[in-house]
Short mmCIF file of C-alpha atoms in Angstrom, two decimals:
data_model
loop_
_atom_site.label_atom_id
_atom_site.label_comp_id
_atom_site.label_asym_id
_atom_site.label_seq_id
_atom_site.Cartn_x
_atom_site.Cartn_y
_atom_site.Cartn_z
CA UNK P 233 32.92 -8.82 -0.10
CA UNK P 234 31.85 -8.84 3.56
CA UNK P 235 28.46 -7.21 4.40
CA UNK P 236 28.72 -5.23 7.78
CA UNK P 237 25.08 -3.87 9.99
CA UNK P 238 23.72 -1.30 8.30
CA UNK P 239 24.16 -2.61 5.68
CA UNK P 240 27.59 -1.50 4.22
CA UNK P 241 29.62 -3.54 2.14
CA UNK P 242 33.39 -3.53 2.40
CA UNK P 243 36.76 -4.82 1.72
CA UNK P 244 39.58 -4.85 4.51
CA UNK P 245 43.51 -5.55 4.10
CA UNK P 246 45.30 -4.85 7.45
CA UNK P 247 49.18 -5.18 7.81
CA UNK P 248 51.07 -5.41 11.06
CA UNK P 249 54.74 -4.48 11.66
CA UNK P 250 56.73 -5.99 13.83
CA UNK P 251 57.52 -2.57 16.30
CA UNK P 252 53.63 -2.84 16.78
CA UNK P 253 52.49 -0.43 14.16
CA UNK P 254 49.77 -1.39 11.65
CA UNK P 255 48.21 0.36 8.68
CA UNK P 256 45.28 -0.60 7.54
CA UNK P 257 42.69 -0.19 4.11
CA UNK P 258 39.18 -0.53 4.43
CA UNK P 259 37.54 -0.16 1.23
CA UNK P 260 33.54 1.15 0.67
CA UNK P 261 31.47 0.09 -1.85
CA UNK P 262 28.11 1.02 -3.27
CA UNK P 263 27.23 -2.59 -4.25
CA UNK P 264 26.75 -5.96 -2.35
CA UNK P 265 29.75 -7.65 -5.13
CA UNK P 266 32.67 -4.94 -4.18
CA UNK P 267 32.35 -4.01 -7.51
CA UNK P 268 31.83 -0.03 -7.25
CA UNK P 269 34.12 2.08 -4.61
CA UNK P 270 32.50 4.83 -3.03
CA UNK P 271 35.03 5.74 -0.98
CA UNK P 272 38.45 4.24 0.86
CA UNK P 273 39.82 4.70 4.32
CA UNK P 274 43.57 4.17 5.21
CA UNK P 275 44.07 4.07 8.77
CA UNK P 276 47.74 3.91 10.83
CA UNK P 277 48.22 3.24 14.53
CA UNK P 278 49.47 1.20 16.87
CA UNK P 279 49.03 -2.31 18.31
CA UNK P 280 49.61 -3.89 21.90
CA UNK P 281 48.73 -7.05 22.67
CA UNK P 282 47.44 -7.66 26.30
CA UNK P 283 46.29 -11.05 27.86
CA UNK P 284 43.92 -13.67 27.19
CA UNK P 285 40.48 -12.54 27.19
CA UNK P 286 38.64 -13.34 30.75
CA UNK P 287 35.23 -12.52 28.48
CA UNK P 288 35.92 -15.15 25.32
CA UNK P 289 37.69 -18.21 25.76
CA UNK P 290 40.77 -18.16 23.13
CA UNK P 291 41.08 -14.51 22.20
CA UNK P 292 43.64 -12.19 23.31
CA UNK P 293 42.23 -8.50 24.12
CA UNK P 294 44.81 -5.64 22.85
CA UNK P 295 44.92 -1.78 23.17
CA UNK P 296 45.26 0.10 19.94
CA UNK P 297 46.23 3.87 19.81
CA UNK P 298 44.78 5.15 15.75
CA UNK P 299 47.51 7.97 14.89
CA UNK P 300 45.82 8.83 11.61
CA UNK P 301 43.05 8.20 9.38
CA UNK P 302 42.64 9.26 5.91
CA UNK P 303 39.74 8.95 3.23
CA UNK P 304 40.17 9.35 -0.68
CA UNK P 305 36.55 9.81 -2.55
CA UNK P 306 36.24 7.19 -5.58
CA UNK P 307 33.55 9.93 -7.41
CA UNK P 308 31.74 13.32 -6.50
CA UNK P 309 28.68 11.68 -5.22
CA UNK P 310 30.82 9.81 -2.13
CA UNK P 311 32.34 13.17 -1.58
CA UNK P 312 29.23 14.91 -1.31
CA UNK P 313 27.32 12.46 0.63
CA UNK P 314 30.36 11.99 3.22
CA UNK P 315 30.97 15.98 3.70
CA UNK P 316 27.34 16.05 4.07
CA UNK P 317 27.29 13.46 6.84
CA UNK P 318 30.14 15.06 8.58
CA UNK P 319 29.25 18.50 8.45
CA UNK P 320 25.54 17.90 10.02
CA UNK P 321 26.59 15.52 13.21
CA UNK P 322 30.28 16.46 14.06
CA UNK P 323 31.75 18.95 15.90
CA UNK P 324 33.00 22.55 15.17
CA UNK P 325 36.56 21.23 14.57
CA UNK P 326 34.72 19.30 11.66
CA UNK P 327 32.06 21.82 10.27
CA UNK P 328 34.22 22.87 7.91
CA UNK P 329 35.90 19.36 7.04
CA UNK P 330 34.99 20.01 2.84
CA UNK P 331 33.28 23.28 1.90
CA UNK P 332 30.06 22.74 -0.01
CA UNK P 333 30.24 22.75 -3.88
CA UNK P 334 33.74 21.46 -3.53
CA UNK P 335 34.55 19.37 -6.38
CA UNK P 336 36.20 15.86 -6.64
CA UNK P 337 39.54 15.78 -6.83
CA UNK P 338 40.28 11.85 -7.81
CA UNK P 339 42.90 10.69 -5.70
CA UNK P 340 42.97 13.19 -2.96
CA UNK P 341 43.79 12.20 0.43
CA UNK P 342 41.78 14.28 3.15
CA UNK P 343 42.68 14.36 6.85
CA UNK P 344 39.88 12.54 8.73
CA UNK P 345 41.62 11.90 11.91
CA UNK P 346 44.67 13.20 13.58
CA UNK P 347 46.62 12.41 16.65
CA UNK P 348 48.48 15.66 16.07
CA UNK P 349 45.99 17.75 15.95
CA UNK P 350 43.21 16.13 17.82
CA UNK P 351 40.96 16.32 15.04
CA UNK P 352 38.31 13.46 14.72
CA UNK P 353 35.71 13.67 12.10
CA UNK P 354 35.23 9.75 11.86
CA UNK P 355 32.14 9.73 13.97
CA UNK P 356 29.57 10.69 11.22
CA UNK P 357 30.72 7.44 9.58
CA UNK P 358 30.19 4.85 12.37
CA UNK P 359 34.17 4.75 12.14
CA UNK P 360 35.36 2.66 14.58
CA UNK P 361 38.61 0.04 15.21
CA UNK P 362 37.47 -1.64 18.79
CA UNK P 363 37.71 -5.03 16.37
CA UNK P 364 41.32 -4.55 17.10
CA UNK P 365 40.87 -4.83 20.91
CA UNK P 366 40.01 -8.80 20.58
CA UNK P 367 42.20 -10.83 18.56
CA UNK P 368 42.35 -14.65 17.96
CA UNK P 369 44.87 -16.19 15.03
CA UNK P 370 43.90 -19.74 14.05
CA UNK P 371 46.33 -22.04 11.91
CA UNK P 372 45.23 -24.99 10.32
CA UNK P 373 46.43 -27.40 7.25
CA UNK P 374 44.52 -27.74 4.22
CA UNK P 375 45.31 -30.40 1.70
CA UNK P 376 46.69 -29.72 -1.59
CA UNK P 377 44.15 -29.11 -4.32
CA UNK P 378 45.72 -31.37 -7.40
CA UNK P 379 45.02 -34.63 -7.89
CA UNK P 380 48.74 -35.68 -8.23
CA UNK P 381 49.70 -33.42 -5.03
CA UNK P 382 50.11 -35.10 -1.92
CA UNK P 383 50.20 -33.55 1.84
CA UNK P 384 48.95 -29.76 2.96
CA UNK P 385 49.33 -26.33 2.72
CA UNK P 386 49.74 -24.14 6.34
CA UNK P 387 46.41 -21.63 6.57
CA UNK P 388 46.91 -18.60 8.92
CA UNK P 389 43.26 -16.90 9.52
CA UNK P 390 43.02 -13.90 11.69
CA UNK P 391 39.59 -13.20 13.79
CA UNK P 392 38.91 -9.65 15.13
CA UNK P 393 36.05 -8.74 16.75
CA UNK P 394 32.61 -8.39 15.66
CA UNK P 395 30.54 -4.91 15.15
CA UNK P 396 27.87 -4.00 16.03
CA UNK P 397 24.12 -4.38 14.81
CA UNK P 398 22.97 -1.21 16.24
CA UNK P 399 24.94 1.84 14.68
CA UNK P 400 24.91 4.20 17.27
CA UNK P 401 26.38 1.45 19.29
CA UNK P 402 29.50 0.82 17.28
CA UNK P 403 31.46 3.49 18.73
CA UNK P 404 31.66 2.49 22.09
CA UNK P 405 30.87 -1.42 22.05
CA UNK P 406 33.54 -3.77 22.73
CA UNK P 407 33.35 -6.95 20.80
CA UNK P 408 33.03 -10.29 22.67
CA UNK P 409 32.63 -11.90 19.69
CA UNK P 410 34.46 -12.25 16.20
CA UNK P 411 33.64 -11.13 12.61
CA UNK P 412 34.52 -13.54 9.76
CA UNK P 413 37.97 -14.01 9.55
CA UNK P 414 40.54 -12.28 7.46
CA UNK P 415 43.22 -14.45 5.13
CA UNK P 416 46.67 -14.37 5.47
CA UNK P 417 48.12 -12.96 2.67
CA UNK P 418 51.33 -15.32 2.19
CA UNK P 419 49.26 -19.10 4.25
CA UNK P 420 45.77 -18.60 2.84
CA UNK P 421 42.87 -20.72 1.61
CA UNK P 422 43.26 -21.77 -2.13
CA UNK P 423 41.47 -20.96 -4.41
CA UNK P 424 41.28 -17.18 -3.38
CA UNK P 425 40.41 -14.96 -6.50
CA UNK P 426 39.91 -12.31 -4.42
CA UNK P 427 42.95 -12.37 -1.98
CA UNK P 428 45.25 -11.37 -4.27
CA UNK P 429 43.64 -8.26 -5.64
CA UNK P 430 42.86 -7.05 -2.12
CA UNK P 431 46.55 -7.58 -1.26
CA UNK P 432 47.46 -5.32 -4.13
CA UNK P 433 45.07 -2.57 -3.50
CA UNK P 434 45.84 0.89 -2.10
CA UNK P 435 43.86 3.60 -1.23
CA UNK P 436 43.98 5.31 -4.78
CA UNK P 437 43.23 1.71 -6.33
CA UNK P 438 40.31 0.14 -4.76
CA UNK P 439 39.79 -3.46 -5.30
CA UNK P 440 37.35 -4.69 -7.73
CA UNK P 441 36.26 -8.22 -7.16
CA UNK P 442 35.32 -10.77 -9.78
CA UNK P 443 31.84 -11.41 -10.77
CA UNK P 444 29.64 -13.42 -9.10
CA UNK P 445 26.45 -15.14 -10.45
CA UNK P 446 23.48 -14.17 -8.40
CA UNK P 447 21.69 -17.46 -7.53
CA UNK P 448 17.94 -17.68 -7.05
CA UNK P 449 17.48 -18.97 -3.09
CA UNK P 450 17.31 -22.74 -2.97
CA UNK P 451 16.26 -23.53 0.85
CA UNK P 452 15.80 -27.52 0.24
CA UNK P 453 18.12 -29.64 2.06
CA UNK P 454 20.40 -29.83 5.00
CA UNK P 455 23.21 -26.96 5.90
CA UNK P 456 25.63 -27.39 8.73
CA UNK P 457 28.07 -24.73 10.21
CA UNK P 458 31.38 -25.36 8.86
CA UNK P 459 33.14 -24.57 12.10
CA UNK P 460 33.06 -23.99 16.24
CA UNK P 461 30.74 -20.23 15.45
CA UNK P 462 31.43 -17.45 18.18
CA UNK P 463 28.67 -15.45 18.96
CA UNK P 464 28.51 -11.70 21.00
CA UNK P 465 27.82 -12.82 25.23
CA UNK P 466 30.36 -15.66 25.09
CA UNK P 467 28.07 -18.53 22.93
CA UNK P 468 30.00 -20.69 21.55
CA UNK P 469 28.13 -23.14 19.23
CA UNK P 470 27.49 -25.02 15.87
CA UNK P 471 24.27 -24.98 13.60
CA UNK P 472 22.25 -27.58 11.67
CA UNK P 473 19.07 -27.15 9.47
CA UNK P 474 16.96 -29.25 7.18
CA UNK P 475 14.43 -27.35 5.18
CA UNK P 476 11.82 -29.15 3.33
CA UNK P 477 10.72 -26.58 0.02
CA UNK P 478 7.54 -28.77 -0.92
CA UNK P 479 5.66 -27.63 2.28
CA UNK P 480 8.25 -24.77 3.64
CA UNK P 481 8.74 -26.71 6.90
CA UNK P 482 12.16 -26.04 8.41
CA UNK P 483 13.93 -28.30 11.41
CA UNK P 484 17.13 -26.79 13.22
CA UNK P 485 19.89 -28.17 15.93
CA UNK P 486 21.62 -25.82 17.66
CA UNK P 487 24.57 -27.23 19.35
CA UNK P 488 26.04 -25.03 22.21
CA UNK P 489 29.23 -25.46 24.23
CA UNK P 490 31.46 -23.79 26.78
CA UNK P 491 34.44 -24.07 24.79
CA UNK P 492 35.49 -22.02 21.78
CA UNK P 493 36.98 -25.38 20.10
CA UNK P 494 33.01 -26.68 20.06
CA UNK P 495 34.65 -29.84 22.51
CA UNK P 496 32.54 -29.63 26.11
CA UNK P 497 28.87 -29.34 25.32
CA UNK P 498 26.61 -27.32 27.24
CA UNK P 499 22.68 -28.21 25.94
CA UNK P 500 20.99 -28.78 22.42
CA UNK P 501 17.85 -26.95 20.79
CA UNK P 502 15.90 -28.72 18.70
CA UNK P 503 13.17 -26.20 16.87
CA UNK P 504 11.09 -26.61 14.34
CA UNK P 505 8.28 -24.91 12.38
CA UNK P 506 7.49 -22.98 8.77
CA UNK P 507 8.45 -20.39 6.59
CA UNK P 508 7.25 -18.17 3.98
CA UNK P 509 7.54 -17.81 0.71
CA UNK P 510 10.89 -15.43 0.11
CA UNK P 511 10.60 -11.63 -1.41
CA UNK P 512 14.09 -9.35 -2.75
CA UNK P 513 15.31 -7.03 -0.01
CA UNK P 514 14.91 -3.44 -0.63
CA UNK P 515 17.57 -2.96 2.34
CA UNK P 516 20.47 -5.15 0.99
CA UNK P 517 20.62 -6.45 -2.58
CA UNK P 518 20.97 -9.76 -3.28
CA UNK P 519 19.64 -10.63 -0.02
CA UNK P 520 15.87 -12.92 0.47
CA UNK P 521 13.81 -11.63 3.31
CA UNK P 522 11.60 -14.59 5.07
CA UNK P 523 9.58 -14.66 8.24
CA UNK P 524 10.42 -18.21 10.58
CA UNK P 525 8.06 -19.52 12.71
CA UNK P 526 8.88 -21.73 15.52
CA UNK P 527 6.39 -23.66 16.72
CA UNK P 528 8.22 -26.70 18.71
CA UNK P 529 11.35 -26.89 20.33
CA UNK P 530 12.98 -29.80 22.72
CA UNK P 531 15.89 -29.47 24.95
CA UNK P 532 18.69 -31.41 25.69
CA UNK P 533 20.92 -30.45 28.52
CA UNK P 534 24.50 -32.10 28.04
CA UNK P 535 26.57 -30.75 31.39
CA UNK P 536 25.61 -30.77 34.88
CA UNK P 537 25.66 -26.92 35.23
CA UNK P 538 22.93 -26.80 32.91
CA UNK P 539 20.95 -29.30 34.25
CA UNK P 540 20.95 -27.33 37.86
CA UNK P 541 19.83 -23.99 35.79
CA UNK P 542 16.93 -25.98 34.05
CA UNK P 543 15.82 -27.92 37.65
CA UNK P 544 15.79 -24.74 39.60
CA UNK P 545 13.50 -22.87 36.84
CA UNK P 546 10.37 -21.40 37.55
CA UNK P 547 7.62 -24.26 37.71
CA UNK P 548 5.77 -24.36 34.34
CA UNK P 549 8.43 -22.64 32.77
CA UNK P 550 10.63 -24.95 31.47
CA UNK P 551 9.27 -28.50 30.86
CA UNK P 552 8.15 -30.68 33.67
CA UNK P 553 9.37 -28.88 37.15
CA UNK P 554 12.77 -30.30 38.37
CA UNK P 555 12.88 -33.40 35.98
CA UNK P 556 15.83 -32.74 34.00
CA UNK P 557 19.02 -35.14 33.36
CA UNK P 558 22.27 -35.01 31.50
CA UNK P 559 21.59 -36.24 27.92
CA UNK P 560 17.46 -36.72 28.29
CA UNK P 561 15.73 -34.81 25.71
CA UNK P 562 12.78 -32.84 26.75
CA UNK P 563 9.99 -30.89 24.66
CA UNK P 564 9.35 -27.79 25.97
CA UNK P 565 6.35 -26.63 23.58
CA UNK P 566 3.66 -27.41 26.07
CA UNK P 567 5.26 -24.62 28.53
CA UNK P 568 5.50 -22.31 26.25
CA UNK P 569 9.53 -22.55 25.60
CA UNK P 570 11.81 -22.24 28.59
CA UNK P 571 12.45 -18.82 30.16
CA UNK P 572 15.91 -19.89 31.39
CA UNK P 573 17.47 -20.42 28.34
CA UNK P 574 15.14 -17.31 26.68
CA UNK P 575 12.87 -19.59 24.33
CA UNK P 576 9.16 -18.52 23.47
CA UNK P 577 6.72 -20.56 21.68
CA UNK P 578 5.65 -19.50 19.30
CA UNK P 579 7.42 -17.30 17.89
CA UNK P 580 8.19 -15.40 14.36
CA UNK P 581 11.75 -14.39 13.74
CA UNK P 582 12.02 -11.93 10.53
CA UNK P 583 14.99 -12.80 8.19
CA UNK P 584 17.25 -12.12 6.22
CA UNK P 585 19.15 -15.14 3.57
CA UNK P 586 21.31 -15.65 1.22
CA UNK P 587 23.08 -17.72 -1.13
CA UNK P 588 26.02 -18.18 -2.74
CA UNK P 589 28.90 -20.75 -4.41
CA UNK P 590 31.87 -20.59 -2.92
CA UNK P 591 35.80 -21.16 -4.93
CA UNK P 592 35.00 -24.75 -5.20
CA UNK P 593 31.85 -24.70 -6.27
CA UNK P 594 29.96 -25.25 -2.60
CA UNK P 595 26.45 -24.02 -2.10
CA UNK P 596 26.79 -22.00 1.02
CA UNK P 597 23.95 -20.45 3.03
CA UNK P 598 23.86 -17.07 4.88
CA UNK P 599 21.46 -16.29 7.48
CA UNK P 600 21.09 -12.97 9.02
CA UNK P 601 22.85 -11.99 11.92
CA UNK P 602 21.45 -12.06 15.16
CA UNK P 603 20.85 -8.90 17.06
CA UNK P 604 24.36 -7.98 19.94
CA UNK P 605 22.56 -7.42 22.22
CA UNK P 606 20.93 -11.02 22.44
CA UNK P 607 17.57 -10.03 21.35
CA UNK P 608 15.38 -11.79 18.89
CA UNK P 609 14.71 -10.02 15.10
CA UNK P 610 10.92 -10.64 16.24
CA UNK P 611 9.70 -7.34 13.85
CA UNK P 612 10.22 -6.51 10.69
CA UNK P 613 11.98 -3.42 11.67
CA UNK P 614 14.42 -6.00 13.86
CA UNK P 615 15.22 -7.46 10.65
CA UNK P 616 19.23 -8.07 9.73
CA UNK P 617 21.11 -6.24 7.66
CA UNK P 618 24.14 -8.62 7.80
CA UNK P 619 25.47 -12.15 7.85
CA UNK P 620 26.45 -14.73 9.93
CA UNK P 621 29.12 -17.37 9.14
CA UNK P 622 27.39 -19.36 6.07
CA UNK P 623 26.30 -23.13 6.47
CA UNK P 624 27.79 -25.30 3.89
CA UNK P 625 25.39 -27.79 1.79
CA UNK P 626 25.41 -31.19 2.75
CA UNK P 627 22.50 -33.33 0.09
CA UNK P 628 20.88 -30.74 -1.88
CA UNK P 629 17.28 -31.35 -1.93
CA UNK P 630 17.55 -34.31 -0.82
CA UNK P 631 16.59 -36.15 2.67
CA UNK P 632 19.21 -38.91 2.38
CA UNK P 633 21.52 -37.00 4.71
CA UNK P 634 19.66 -36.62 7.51
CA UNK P 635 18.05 -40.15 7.50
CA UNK P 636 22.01 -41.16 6.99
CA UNK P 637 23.21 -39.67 10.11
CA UNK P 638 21.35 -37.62 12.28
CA UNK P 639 22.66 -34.68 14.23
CA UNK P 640 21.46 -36.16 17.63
CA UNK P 641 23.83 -37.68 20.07
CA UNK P 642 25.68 -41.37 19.43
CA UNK P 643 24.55 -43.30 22.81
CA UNK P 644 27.69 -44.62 24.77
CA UNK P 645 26.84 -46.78 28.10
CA UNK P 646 28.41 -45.46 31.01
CA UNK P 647 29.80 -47.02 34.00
CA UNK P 648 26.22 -47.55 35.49
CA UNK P 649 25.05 -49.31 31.81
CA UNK P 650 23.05 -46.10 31.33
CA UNK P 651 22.84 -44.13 27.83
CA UNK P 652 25.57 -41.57 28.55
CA UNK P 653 25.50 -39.02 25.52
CA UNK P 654 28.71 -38.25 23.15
CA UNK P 655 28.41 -35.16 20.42
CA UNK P 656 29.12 -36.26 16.84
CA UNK P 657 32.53 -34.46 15.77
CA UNK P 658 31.89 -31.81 13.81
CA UNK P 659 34.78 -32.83 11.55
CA UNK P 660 32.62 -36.15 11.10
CA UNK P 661 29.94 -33.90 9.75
CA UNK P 662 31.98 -31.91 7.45
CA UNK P 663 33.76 -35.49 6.37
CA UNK P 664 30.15 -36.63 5.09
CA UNK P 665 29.20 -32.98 3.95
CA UNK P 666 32.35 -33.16 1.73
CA UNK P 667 31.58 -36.72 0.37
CA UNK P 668 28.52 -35.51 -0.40
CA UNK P 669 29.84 -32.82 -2.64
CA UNK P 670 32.23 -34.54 -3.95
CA UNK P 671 29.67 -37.67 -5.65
CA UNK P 672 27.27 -34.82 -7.04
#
């Protein structure tokens, strides 16, 4: 059930033909489990790919053509509260898109867009398919799941590209990031409860997903991104974070590169600081909203591009004036945070969590998503509404992880006997993170 800005919660199922057409379901629901349709789209258009994105490193950008869109209403209250919507902000071509009082025909198709007739009416829904116009297909091998099974199974995931926070910017934006990504339907990740019953669904027969126990949030412990994360404005990075319950201290790594395989690093944020006690969202069910303060941070530049940027800062802006080197580690509290790289201290950042347990049984961790345009959620009415990529558990509550193996940098002498700085793989990291799992 993926949670999109706003927040709406949805189901997708996309299929694309080899002459370049595609059809495509997106599914509505009223609740944060996929459980109760409000209303389904079917969608039908075409499909070109371009060339590799100049923008993101590894995507392909595409032009899509929509030809038609349809909606079918899952109960009278969807209908009403759609035709409402559309009636007040669209167009005279769609004043009249359902008369008032017009009752719910169950299974009825209506015309929301047509290439035909040059009728759109999808505006008053935020309707929008620009993820189509930034594609990246990843393949990877996952090992068989039985005991008594040996070798792997081929996984095809498909990214497309990431929405909006801000509603009224959804209809023009064009993603330079990805959203989470979709399964193949024939190479996908087992177990996959819900793959299947997505697969089968239809307009007239929304899917509707297993239940899911709703845990209480369990901060303590370590989390660590479970993959090379994209972000809107080209960031391209992975995520680590240790949170301590007893006194609701929190410590986080951010590890950004220039690559989207997470291979050439860029710099490293360390930031630390507290949090408060979590309350039930009134915005998005099943959510935790908590306010983060950062009150230290330290920088590591790992490239020589970002060592120039940092030296050539203003003074007293960044650390010690023009005193940076590749793989030295500098705090950057007593400045205030660094301008250059957009860090204030201190600083409050309003959340948005939640957790869950994946197929196998994994705590995962979801933390809001950060605003497109590259602000900070420093309000409460900044706050998310949706989720980034979850972090996967690595010890539970317990510190033995990160005194195991820290997340800083293995030394490795370099030609001139000096510390020269390697990243530890995050594959390493996942390797303990599934050991981990695996002994509890």
């Amino acid at each position: 059930c993926e949670v999109r800005p706003g927040p709406e919660f949805l189901t997708r199922s996309y299929l694309f033909y080899a002459n370049r057409l595609f059809k495509a379901y997106q599914f509505y629901y009223w609740d944060p489990s996929c459980r109760d349709p409000s209303y389904s789209l079917v969608i039908k258009g075409k499909l070109r790919l371009r060339q590799a994105s100049w923008i993101t490193r590894g995507a392909t950008e595409a032009d899509y053509h929509l030809h038609k869109v349809g909606i079918v209403f899952h109960s009278q209250k969807a209908m009403r509260e759609v035709a409402a919507w559309i009636n007040q902000t669209s167009g005279e071509g769609c004043s009249g898109f359902l008369p008032p009082g017009r009752t719910w025909a169950p299974g009825a198709l209506y015309e929301l867009l047509s290439a035909k007739t040059e009728r759109d009416c999808t505006a008053a829904l935020g309707f929008a398919m620009h993820e189509l116009s930034l594609v990246r297909v990843e393949k990877h091998y996952q090992p068989l799941l039985q005991p008594q099974q040996s070798g792997s199974q081929l996984v095809e995931e498909l990214y497309l590209g990431d929405i909006h926070t801000e509603w009224v910017e959804r209809l023009h934006y064009r993603p330079t990031g990805y959203q989470r990504p979709m399964q193949s339907a024939v190479h996908h990740v087992h177990p996959c409860p819900a793959c299947g019953i997505i697969y089968r669904a239809d307009e007239h027969h929304p899917p509707i997903l297993p239940v899911r126990a709703q845990l209480p949030m369990q901060l303590s412990g370590s989390w660590v991104s479970t993959h090379c994360e994209v972000r809107p404005a080209v960031l391209f990075l992975t995520r680590y974070f240790i949170f301590h319950g007893n006194n609701h201290t929190w410590e986080g790594y951010y590890y950004h590169y220039s690559d989207p395989l997470c291979k050439q690093p860029t710099f490293t944020i360390y930031a630390s600081g507290h949090y408060t006690q979590g309350i039930p969202s009134s915005k998005v069910r099943g959510g935790t909203e908590l306010a983060f303060k950062v009150t230290q941070a330290r920088v590591t530049p790992m490239d020589l591009v970002t060592v120039m940027m940092l030296n050539s800062s203003e003074p007293g802006s960044c650390g010690l004036t023009s005193s940076w080197s590749a793989g030295v580690e500098q705090d950057i509290t007593p400045t205030n945070g660094c301008l250059a790289l957009g860090i204030k201290l201190p600083h409050t950042e309003y959340e948005l969590f939640k957790t869950e347990h994946d197929t196998k049984d994994r705590s995962l961790l979801y933390i809001g998503e950060r605003p497109t345009d590259g602000s900070s959620p420093d309000s409460p009415d900044k706050r998310p509404t949706s989720y980034q990529a979850p972090l996967i558990q690595c010890a539970g509550a317990s510190e033995e992880f990160a005194n195991y193996v820290s997340l800083k940098y293995l030394g490795k002498k370099d030609a001139n006997g000096n510390e020269a700085l390697k990243p530890l793989p995050v594959a390493f990291l996942l390797f303990i993170a599934l050991l981990f799992l695996t002994w509890d």
